[in-house]
mmCIF file of C-alpha atoms in Angstrom:
data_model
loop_
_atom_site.group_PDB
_atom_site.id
_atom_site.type_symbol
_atom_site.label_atom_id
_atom_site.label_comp_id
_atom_site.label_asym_id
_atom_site.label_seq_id
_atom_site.Cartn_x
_atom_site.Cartn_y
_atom_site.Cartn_z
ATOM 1 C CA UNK A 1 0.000 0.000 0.000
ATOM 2 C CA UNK A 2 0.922 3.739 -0.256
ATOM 3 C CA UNK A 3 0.195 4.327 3.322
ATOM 4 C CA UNK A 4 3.784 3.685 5.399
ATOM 5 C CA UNK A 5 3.407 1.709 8.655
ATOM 6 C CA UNK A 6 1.783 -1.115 7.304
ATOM 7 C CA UNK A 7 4.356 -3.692 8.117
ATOM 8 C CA UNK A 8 5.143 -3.866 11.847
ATOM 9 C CA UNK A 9 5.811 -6.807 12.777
ATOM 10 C CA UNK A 10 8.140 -9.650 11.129
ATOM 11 C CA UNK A 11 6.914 -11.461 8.166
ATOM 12 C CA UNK A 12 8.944 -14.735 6.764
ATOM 13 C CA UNK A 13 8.167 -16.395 3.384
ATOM 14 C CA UNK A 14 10.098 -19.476 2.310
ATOM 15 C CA UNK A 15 11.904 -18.444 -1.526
ATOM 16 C CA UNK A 16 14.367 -20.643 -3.709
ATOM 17 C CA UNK A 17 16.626 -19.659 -6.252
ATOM 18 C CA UNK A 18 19.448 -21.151 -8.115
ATOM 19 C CA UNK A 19 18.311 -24.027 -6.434
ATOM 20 C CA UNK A 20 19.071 -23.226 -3.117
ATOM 21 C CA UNK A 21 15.715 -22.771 -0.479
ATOM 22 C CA UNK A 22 16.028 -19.928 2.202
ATOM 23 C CA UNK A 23 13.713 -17.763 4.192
ATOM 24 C CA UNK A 24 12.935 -13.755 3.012
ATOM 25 C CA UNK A 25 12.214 -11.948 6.484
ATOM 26 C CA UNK A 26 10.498 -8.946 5.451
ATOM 27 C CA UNK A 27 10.246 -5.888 8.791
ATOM 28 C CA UNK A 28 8.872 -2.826 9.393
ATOM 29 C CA UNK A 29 10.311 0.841 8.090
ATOM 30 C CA UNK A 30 13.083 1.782 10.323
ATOM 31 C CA UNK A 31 12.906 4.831 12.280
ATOM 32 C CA UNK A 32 15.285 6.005 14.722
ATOM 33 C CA UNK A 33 13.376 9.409 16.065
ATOM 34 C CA UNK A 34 10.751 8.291 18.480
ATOM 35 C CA UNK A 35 7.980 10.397 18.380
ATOM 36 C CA UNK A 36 3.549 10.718 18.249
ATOM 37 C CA UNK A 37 3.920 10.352 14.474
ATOM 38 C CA UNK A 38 5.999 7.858 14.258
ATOM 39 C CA UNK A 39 3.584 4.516 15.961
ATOM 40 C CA UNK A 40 5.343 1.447 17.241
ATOM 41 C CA UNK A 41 8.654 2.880 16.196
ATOM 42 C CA UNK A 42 10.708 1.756 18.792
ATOM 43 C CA UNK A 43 8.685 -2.224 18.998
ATOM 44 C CA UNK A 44 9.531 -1.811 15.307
ATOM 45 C CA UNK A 45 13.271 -1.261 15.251
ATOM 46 C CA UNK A 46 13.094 -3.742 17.670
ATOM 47 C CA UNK A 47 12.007 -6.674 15.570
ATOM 48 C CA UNK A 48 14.060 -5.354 12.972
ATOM 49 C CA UNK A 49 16.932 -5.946 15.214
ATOM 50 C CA UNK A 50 15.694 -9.422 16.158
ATOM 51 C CA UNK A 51 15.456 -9.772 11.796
ATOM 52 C CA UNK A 52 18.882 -8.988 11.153
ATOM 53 C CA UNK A 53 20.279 -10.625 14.239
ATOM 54 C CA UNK A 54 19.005 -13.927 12.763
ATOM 55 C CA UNK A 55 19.921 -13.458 8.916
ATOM 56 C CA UNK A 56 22.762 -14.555 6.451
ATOM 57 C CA UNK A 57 22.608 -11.275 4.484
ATOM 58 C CA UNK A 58 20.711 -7.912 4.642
ATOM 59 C CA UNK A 59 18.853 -6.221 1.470
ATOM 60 C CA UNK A 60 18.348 -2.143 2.342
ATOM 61 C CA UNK A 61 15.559 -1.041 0.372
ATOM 62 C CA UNK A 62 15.706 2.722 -0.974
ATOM 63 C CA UNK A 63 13.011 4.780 -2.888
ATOM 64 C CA UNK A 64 14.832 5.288 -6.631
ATOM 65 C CA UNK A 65 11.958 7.882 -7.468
ATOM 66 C CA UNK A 66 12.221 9.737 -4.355
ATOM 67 C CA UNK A 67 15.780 10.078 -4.280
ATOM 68 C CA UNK A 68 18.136 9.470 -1.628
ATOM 69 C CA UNK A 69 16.500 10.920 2.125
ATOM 70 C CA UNK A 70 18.057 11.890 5.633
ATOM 71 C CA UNK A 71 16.584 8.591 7.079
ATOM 72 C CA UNK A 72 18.329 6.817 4.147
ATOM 73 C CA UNK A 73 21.498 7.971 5.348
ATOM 74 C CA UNK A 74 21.072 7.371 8.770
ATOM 75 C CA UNK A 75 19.640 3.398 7.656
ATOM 76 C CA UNK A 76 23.169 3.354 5.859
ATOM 77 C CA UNK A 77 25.265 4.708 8.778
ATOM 78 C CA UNK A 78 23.483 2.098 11.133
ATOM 79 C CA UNK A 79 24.457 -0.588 8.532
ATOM 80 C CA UNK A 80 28.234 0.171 7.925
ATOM 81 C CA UNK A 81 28.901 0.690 11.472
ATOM 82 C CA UNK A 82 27.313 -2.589 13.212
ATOM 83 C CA UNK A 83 26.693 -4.989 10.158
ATOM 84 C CA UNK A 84 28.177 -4.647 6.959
ATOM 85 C CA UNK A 85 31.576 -5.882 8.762
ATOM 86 C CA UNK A 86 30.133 -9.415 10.135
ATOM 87 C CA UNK A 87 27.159 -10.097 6.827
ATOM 88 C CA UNK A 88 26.616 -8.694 3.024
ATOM 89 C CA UNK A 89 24.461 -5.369 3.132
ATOM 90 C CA UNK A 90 22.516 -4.957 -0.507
ATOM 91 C CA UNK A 91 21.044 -2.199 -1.252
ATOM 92 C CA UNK A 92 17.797 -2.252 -3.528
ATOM 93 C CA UNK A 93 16.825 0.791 -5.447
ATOM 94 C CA UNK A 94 13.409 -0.331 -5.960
ATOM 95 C CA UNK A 95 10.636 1.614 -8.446
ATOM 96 C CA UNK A 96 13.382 1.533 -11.100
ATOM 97 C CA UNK A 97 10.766 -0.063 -13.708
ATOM 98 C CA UNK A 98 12.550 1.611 -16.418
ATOM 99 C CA UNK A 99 15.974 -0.288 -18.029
ATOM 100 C CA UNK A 100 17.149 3.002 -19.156
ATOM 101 C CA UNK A 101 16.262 5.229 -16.185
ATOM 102 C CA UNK A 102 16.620 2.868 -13.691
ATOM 103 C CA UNK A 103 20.602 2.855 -13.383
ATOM 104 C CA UNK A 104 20.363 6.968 -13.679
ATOM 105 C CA UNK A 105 18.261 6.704 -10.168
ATOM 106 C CA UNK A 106 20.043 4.338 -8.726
ATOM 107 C CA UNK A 107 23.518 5.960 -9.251
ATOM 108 C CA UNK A 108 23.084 8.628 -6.379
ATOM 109 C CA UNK A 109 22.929 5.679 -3.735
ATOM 110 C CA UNK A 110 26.338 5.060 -3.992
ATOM 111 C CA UNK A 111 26.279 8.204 -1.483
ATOM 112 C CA UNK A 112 25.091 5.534 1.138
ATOM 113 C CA UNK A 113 28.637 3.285 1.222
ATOM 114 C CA UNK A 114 27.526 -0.012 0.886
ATOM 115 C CA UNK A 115 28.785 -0.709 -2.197
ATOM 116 C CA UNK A 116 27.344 -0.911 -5.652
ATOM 117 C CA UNK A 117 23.427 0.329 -5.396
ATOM 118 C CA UNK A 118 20.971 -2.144 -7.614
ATOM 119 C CA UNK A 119 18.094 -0.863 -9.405
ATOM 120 C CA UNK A 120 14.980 -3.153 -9.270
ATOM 121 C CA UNK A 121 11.687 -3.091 -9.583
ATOM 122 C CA UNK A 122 9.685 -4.920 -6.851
ATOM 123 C CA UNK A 123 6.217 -4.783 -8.796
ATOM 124 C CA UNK A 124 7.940 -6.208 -11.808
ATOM 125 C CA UNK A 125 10.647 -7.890 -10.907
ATOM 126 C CA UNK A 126 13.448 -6.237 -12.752
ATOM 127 C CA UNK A 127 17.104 -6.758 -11.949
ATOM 128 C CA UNK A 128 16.273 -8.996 -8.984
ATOM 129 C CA UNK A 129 17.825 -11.966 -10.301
ATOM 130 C CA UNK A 130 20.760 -9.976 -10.672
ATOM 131 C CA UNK A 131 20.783 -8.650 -6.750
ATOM 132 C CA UNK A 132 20.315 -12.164 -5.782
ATOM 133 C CA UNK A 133 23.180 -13.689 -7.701
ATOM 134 C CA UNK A 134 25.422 -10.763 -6.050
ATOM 135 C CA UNK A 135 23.645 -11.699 -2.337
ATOM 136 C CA UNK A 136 24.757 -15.301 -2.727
ATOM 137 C CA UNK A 137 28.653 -13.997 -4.007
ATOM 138 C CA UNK A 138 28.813 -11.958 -0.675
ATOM 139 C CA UNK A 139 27.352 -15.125 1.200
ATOM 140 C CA UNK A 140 29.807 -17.140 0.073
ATOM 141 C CA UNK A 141 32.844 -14.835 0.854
ATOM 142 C CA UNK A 142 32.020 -13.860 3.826
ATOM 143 C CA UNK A 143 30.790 -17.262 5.074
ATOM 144 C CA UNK A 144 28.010 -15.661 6.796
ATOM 145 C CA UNK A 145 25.336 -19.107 5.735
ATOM 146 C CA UNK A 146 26.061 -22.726 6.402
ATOM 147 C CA UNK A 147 28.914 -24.264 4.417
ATOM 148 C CA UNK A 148 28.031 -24.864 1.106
ATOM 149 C CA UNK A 149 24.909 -22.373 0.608
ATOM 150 C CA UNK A 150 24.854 -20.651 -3.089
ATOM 151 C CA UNK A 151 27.392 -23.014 -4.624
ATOM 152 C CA UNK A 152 25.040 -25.524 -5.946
ATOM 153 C CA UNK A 153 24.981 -24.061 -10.172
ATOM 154 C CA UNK A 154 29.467 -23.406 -9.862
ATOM 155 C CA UNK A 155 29.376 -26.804 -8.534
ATOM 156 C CA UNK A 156 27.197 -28.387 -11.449
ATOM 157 C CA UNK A 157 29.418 -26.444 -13.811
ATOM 158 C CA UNK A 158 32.453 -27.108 -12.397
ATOM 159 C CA UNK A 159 31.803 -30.820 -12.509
ATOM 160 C CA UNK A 160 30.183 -30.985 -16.046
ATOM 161 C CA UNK A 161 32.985 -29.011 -17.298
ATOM 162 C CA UNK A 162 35.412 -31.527 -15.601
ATOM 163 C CA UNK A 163 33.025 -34.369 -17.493
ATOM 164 C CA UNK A 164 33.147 -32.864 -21.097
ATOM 165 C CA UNK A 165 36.980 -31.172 -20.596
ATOM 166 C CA UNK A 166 39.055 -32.514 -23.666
ATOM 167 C CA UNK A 167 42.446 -31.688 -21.274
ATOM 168 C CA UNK A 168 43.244 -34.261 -19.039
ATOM 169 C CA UNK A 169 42.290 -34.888 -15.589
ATOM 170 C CA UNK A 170 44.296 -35.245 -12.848
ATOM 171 C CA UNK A 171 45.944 -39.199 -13.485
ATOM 172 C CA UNK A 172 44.575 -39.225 -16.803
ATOM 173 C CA UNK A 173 46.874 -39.204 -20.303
ATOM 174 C CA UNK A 174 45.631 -38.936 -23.673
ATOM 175 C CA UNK A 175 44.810 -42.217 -23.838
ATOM 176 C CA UNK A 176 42.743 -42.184 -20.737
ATOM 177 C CA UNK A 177 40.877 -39.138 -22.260
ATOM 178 C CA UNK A 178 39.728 -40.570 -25.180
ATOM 179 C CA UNK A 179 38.678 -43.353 -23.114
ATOM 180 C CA UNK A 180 36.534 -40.954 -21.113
ATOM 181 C CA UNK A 181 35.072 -38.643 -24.066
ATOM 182 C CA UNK A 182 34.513 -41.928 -25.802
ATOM 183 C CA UNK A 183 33.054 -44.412 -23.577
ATOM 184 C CA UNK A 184 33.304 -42.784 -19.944
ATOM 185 C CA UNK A 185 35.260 -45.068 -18.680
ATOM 186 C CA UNK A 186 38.560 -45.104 -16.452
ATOM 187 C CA UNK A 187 39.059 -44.194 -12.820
ATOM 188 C CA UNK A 188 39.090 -40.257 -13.498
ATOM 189 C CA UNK A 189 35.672 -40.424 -15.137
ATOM 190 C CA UNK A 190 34.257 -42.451 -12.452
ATOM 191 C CA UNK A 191 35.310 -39.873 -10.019
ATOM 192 C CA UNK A 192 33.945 -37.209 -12.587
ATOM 193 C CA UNK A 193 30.760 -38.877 -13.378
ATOM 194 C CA UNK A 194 30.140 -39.333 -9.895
ATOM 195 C CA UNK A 195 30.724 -35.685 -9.031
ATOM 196 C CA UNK A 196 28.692 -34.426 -11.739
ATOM 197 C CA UNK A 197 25.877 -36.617 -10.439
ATOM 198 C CA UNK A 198 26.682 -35.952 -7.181
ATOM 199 C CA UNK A 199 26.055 -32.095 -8.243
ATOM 200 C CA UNK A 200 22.777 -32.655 -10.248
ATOM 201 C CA UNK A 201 21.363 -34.345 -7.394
ATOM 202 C CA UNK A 202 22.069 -31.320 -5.066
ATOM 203 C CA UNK A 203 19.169 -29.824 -7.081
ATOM 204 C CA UNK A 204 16.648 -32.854 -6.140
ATOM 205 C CA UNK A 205 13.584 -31.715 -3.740
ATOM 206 C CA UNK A 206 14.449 -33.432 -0.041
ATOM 207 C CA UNK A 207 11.800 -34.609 1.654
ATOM 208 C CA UNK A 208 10.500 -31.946 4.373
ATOM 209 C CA UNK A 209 7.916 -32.908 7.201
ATOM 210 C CA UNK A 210 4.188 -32.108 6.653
ATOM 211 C CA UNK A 211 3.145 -28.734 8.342
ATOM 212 C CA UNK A 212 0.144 -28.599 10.771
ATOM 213 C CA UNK A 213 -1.110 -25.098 10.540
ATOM 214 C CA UNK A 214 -3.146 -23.273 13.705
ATOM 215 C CA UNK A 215 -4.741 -20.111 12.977
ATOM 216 C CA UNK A 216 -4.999 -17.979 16.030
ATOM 217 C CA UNK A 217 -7.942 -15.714 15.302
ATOM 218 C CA UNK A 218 -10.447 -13.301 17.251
ATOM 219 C CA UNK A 219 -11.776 -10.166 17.439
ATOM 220 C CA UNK A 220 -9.403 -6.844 17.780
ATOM 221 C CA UNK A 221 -7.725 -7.193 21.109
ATOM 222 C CA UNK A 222 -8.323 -9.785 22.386
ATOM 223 C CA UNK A 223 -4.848 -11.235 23.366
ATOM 224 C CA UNK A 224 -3.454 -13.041 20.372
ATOM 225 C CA UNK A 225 -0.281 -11.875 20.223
ATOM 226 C CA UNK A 226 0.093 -11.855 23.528
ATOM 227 C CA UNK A 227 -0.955 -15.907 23.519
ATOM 228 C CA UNK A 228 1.774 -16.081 20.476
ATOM 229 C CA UNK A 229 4.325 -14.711 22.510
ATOM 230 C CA UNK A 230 3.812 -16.595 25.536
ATOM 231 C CA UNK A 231 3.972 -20.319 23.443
ATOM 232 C CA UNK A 232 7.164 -19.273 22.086
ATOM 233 C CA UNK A 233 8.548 -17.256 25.049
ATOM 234 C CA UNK A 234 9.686 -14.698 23.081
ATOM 235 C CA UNK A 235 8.257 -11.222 21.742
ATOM 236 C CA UNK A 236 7.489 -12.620 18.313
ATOM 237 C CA UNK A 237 4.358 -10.518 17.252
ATOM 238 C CA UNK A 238 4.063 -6.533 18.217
ATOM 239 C CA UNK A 239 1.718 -6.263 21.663
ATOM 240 C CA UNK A 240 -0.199 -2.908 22.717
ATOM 241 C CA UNK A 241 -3.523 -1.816 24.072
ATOM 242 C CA UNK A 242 -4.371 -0.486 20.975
ATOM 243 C CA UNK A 243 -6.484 -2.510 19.066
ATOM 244 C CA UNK A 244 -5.433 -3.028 15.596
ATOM 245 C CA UNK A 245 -1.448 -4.002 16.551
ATOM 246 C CA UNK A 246 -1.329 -6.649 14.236
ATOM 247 C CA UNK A 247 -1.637 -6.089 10.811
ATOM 248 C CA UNK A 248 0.199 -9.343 8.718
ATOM 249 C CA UNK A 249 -0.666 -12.524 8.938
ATOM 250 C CA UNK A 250 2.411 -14.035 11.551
ATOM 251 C CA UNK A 251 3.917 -17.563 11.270
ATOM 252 C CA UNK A 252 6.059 -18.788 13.805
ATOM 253 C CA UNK A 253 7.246 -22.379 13.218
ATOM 254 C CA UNK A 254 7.664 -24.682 16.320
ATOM 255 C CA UNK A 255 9.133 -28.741 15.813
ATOM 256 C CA UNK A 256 8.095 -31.932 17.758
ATOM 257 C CA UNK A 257 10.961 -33.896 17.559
ATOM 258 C CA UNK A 258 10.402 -37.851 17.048
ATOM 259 C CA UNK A 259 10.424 -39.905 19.815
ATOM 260 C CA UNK A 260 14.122 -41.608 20.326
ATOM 261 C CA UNK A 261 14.374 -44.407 18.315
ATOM 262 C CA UNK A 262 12.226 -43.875 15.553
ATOM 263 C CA UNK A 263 12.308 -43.477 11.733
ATOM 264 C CA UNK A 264 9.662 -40.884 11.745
ATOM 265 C CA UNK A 265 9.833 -37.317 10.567
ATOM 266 C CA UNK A 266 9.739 -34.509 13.325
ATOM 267 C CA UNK A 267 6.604 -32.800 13.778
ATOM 268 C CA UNK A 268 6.417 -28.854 12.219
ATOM 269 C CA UNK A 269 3.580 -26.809 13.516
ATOM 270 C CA UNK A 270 2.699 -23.503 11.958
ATOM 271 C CA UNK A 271 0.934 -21.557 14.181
ATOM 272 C CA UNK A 272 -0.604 -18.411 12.770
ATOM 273 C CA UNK A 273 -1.501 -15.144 14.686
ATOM 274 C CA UNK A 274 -3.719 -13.484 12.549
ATOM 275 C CA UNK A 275 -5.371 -9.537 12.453
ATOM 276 C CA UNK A 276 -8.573 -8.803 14.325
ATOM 277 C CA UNK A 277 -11.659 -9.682 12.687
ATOM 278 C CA UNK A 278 -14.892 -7.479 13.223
ATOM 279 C CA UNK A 279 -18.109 -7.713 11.389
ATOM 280 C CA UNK A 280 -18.786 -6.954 7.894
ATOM 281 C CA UNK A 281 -20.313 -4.205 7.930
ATOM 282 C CA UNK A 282 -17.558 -1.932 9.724
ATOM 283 C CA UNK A 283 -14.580 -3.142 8.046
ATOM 284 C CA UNK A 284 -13.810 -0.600 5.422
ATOM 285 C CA UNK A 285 -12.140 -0.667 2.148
ATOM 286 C CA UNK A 286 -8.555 -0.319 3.211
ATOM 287 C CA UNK A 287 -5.595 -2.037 4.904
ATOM 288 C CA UNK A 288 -8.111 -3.556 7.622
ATOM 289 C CA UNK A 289 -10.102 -4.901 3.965
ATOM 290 C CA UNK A 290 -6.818 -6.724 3.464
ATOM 291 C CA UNK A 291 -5.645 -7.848 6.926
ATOM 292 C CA UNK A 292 -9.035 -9.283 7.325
ATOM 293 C CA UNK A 293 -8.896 -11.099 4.188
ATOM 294 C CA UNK A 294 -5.516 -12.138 4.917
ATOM 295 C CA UNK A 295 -7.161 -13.795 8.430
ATOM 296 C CA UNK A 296 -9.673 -15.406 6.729
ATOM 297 C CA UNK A 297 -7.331 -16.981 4.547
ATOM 298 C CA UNK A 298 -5.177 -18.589 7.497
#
């Protein structure tokens, strides 16, 4: 929406791309100057905190048709001076629908420090691919993931370059190439073949345990975040008195292990804190219209 404030709390969303699967946490508009206009500012920077705290890389979104803002620049300063050292910080010119524009806008952002500004488009998806493959570059230099994460696709090539390479492998000669190209046989292109499918296979879907979801839904309120909180003993959704807190629909994730000794999958429950609903008649068109329907759909 136009409006700003919509997003307070934390929202996750599974995503996969070059065939690896992570979690996008998307968090509310930082603010750093508390005051009346500025609601849930501070509970806001807070979760924000808890966001970053938690992730493998950070993606700074700017406004390419506004242009480059005080609060930018303070966003950036934050970044440089407690992140940017230990994670990659990205920084995502977004509105830049246009390829020939979009670079022009995104050029003054280089004013922020943290590196090489991209120019996107969010409604369209322009140049997002692009940011990505950069994201998982930085990943991978600085380590900040699990070992291994991005470097499934230079893996495959690697190995089916290795496969089809006319040179010799190491403890191959000619003859042992020709071998290979020919027939695929010999010790190196056992070892090859078997990397190469070793590599393809990375790409195969693993089997993940069935998710019970468990809406948690009422009237404005009524305590829902509060109950969310208290079954995962930690300040996961945004509480106040005010009524309309919540605005996404939350997941947190909690796992039942197996009992010891058996081949069974854990248990993954989804549980769901959800926006107030009130009747028909006095929701109108607007963001309630939309965190309603959001509800409703959990």
């Amino acid at each position: 929406a136009d409006e700003s404030g919509i997003t307070r709390d934390r929202t996750y969303r599974d995503a996969e791309f070059l065939g690896e699967r992570f979690q996008l946490v998307d968090t509310g508009g930082l603010v750093f100057d508390d005051d009346e206009s500025t609601l849930f500012a501070k509970e806001i920077r807070e979760q924000a905190m808890v966001a970053i705290a938690e992730s493998a890389a950070v993606i700074c979104v700017v406004d390419g048709k506004v242009g480059m803002t005080s609060m930018d620049l303070s966003i950036a300063e934050f970044l440089r001076k407690g992140i940017s050292n230990e994670i990659p910080v990205l920084v995502a010119v977004n509105k830049c629908e246009s390829e020939q524009t979009g670079t022009l806008s995104a050029a003054e952002f280089w004013n922020l420090g943290l590196g090489e500004p991209h120019a996107v488009s969010a409604l369209h998806g322009v140049g997002t691919a692009e940011m990505l493959e950069s994201m998982f570059e930085q990943i991978i230099e600085k380590q900040s993931a699990i070992e291994g994460f991005g470097t499934k696709v230079s893996e495959l090539k690697s190995a089916k370059a290795d496969w089809l390479s006319d040179e010799p492998l190491p403890g191959e000669d000619k003859t042992d190439v020709r071998l290979r190209r020919k027939f695929g046989i010999g010790d190196a292109a056992g070892k090859a073949l078997e990397r190469y499918e070793t590599a393809m296979g990375a790409f195969d879907d693993e089997d993940r345990p069935e998710e019970i979801n468990i809406a948690i839904v009422g009237r404005p309120n009524v305590g829902k975040s509060s109950l969310l909180n208290a079954l995962f003993g930690d300040d996961r959704a945004i509480v106040s008195e005010m009524a309309g807190t919540t605005r996404d629909s939350i997941d947190a994730v909690m796992e039942r292990p197996s009992p010891k000794g058996s081949d069974t999958q854990s248990t993954i429950y989804k549980f769901v804190d959800t926006a107030g609903i009130r009747r028909k008649g006095k929701v109108q068109f607007g963001p309630e219209f939309f965190m309603v329907n959001r509800a409703l759909r959990a």
